[in-house]
JSON list of C-alpha atoms in Angstrom, two decimals:
[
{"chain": "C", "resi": 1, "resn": "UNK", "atom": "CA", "xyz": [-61.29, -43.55, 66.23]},
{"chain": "C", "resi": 2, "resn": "UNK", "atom": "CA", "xyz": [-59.58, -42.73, 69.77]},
{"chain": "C", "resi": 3, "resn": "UNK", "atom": "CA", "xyz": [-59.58, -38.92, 70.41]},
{"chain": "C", "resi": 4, "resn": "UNK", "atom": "CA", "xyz": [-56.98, -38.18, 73.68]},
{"chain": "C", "resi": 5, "resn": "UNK", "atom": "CA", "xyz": [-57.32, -34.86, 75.40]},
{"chain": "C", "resi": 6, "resn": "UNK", "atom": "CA", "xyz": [-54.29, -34.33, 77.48]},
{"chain": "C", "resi": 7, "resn": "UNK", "atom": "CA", "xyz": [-54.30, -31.76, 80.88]},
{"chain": "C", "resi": 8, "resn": "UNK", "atom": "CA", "xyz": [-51.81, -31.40, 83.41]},
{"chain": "C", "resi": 9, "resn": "UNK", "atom": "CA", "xyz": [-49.36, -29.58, 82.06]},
{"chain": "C", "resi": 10, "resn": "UNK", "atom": "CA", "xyz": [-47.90, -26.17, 83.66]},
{"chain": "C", "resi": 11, "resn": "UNK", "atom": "CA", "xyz": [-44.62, -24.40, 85.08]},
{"chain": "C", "resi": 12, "resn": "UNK", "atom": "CA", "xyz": [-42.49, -26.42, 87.76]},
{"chain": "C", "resi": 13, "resn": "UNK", "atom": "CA", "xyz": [-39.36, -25.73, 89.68]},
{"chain": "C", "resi": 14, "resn": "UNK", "atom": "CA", "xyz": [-37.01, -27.97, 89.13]},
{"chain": "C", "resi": 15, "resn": "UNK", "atom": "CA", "xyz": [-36.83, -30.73, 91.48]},
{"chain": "C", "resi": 16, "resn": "UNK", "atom": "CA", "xyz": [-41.02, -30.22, 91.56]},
{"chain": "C", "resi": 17, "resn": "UNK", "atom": "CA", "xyz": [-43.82, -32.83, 90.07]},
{"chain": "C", "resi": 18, "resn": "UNK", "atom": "CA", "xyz": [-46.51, -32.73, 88.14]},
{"chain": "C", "resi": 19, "resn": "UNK", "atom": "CA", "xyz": [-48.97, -35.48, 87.08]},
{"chain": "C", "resi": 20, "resn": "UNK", "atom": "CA", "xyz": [-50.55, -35.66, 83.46]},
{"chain": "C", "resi": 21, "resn": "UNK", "atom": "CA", "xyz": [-53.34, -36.90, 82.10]},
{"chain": "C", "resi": 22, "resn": "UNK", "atom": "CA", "xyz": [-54.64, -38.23, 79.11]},
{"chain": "C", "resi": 23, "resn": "UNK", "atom": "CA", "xyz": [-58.46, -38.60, 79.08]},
{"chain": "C", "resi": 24, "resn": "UNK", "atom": "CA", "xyz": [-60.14, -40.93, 76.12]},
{"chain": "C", "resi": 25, "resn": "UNK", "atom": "CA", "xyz": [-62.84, -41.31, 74.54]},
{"chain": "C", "resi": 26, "resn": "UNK", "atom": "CA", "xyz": [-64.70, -43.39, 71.37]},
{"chain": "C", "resi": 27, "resn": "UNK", "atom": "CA", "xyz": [-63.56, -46.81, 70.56]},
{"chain": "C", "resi": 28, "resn": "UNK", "atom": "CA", "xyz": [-62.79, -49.36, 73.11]},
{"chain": "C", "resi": 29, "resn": "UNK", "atom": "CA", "xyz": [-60.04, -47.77, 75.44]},
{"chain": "C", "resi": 30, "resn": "UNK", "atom": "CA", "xyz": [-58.50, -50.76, 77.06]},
{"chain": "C", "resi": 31, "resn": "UNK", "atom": "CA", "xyz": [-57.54, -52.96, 73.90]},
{"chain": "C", "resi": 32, "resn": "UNK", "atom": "CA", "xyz": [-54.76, -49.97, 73.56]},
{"chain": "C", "resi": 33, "resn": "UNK", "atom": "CA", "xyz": [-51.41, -49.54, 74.22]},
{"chain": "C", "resi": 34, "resn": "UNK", "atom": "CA", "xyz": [-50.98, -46.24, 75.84]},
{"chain": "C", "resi": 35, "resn": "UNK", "atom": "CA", "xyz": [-47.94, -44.34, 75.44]},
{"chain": "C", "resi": 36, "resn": "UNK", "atom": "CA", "xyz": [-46.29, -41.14, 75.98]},
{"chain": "C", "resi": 37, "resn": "UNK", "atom": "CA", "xyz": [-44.49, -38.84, 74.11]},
{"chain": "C", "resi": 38, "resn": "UNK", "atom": "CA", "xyz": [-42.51, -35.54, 74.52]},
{"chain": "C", "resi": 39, "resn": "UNK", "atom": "CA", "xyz": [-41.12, -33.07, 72.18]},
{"chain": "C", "resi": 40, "resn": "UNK", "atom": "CA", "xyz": [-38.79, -30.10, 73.43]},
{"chain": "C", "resi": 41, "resn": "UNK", "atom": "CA", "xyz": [-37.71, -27.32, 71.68]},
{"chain": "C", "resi": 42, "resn": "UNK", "atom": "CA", "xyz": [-34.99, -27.50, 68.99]},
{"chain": "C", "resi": 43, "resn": "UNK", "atom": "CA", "xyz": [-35.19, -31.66, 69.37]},
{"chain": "C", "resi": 44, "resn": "UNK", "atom": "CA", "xyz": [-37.08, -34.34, 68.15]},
{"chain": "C", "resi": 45, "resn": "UNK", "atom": "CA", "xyz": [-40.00, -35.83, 69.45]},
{"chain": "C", "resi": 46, "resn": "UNK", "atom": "CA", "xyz": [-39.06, -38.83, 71.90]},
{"chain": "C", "resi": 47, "resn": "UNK", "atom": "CA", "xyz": [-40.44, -41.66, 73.74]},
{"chain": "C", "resi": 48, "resn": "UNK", "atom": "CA", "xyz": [-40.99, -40.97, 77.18]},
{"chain": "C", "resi": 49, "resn": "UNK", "atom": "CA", "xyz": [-43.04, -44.29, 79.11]},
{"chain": "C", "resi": 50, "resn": "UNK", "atom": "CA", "xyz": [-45.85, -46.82, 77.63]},
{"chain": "C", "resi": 51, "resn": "UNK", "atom": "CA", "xyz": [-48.64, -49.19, 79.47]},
{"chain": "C", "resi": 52, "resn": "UNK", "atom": "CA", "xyz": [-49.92, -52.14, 78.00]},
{"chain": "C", "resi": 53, "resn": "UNK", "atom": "CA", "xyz": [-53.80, -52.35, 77.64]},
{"chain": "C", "resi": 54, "resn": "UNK", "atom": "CA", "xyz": [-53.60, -54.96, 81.14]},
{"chain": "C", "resi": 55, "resn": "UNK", "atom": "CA", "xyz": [-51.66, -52.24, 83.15]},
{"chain": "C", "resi": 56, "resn": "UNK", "atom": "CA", "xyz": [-49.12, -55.20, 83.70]},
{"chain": "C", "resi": 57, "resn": "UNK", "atom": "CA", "xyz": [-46.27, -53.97, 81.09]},
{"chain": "C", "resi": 58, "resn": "UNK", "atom": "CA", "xyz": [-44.58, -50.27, 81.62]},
{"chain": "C", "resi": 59, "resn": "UNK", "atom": "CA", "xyz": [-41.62, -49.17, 79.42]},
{"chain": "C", "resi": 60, "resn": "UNK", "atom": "CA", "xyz": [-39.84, -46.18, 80.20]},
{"chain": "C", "resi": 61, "resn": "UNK", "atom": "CA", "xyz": [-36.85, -44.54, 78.67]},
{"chain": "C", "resi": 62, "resn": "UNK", "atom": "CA", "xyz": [-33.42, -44.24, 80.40]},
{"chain": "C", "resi": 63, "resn": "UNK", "atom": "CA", "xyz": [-33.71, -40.41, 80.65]},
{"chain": "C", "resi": 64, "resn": "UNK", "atom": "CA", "xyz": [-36.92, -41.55, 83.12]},
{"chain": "C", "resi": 65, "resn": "UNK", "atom": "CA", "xyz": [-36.40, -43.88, 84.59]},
{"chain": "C", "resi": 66, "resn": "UNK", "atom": "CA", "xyz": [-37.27, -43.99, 88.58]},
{"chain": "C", "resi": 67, "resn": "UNK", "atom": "CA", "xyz": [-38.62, -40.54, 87.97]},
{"chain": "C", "resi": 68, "resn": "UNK", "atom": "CA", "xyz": [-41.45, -40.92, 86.37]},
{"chain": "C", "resi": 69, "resn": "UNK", "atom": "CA", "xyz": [-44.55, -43.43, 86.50]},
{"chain": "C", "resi": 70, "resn": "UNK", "atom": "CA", "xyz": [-47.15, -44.27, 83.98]},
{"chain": "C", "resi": 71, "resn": "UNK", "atom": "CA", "xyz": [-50.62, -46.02, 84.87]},
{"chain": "C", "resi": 72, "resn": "UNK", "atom": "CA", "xyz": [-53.94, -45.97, 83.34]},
{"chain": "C", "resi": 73, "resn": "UNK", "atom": "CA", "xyz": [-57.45, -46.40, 84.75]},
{"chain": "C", "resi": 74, "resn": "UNK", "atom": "CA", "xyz": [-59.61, -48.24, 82.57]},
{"chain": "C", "resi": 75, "resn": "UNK", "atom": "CA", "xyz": [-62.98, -47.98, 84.24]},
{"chain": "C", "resi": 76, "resn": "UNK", "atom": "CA", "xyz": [-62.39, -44.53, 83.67]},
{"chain": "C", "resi": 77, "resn": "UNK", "atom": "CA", "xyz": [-60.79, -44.54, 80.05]},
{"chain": "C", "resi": 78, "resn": "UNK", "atom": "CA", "xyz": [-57.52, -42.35, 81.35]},
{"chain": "C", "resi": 79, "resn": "UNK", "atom": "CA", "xyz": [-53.96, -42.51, 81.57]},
{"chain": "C", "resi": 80, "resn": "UNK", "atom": "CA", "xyz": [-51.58, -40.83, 83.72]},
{"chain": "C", "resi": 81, "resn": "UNK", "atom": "CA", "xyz": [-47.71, -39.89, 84.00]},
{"chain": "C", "resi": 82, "resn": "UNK", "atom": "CA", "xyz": [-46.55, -39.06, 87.50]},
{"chain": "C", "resi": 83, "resn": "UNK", "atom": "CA", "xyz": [-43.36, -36.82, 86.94]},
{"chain": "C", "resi": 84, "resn": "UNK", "atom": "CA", "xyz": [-40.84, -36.89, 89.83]},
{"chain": "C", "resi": 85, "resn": "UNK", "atom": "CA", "xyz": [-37.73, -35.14, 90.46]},
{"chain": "C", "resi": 86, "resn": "UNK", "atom": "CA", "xyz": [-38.00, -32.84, 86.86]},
{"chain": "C", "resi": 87, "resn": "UNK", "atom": "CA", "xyz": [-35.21, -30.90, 85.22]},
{"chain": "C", "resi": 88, "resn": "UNK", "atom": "CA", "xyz": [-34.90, -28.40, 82.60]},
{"chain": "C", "resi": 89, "resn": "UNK", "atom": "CA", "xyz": [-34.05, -30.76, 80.31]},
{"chain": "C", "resi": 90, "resn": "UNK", "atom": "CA", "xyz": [-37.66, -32.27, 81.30]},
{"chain": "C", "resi": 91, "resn": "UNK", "atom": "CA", "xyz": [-39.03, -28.94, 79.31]},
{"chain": "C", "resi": 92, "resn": "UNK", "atom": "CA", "xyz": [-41.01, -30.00, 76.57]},
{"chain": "C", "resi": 93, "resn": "UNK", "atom": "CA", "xyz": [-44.94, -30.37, 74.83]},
{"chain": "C", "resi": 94, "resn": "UNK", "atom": "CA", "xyz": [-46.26, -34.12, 76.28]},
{"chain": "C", "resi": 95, "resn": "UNK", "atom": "CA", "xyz": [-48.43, -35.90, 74.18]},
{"chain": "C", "resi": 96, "resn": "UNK", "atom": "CA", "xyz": [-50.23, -39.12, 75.05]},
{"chain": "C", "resi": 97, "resn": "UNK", "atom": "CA", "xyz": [-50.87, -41.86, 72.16]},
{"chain": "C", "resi": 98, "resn": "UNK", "atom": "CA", "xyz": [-53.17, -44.92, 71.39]},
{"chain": "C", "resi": 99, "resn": "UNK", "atom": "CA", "xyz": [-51.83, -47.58, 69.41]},
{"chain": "C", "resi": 100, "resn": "UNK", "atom": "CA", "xyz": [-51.20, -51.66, 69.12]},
{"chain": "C", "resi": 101, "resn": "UNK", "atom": "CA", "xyz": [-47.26, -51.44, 68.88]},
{"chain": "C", "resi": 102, "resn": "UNK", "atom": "CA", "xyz": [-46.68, -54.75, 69.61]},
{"chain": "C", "resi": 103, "resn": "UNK", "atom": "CA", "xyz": [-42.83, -54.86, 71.14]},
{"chain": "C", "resi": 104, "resn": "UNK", "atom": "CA", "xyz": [-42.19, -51.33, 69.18]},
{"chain": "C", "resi": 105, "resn": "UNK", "atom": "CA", "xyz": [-43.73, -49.50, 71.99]},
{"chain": "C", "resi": 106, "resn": "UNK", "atom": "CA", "xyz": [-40.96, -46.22, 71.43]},
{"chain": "C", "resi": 107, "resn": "UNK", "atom": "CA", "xyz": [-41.64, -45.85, 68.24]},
{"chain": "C", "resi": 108, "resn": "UNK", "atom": "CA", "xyz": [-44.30, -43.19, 67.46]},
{"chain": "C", "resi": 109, "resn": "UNK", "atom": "CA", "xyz": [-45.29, -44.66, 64.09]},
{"chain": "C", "resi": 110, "resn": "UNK", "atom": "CA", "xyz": [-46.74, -47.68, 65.52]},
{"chain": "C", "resi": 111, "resn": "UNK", "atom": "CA", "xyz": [-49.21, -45.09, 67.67]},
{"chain": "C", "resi": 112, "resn": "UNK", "atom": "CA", "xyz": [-52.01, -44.14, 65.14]},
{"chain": "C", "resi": 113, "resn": "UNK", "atom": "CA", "xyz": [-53.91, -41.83, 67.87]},
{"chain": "C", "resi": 114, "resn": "UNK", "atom": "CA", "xyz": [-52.85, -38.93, 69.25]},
{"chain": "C", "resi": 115, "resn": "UNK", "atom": "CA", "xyz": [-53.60, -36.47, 71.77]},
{"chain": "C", "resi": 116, "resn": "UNK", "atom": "CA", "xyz": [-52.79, -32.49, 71.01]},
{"chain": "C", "resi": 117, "resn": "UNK", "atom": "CA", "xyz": [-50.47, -32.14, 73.56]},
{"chain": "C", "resi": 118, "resn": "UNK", "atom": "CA", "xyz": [-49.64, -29.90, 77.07]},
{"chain": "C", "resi": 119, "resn": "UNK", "atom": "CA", "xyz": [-46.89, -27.75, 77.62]},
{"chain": "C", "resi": 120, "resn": "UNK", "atom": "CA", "xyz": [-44.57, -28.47, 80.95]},
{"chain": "C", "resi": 121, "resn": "UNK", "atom": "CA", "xyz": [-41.75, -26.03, 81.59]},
{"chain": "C", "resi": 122, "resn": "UNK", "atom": "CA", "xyz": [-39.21, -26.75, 84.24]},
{"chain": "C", "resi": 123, "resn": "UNK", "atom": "CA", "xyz": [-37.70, -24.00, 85.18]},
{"chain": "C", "resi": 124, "resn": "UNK", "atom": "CA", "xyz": [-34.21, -24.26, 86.72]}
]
């Protein structure tokens, strides 16, 4: 088991920042794919950015892209997604996840762990 407490979370202008993290704890942390995840209202959930366990591999989605950045610090079993230039369509609960996906890194059935998620509003 892999429990994932996420924190970061809060209200932001738009055009502001915010940085999330995802803290972990119990079984081995850095064998993991770490991805995360966002659900707004009224939509679906969607992929948002992954990290291979290395730190060398970072997917992102299009909607993104050169806005935010994902990293993880091993030693210190956390993640982290630095949010950049947000909009109100950036509104939505963030939820980090642990998982071996293999090359299906957006899909959030490959993901067996999951954090219970913080709220970021962007308010326009």
């Amino acid at each position: 088991q892999v429990q994932l407490v996420e924190s970061g979370g809060g209200l932001v202008q738009a055009g502001g920042s915010l940085r999330l993290s995802c803290a972990a704890s119990g079984r081995t942390f850095s064998g993991y794919t770490m991805g995360w995840f966002r659900q707004g209202p009224g939509k679906e959930r969607e992929f948002v950015a992954a990290i291979s366990w290395s730190g060398g591999n970072t997917d992102y989605a299009d909607s993104v892209k050169g806005r935010f950045t994902i990293s993880r610090d091993n030693a210190k079993n956390m993640v982290f997604l630095q949010m950049n230039s947000l909009n109100p369509e950036d509104t939505a609960v963030y939820r980090c996840a642990a998982g071996i996906p293999l090359r299906f890194v957006a899909s959030p059935s490959r993901y067996p762990y999951w954090g219970q998620g913080t709220q970021v509003t962007v308010s326009s």
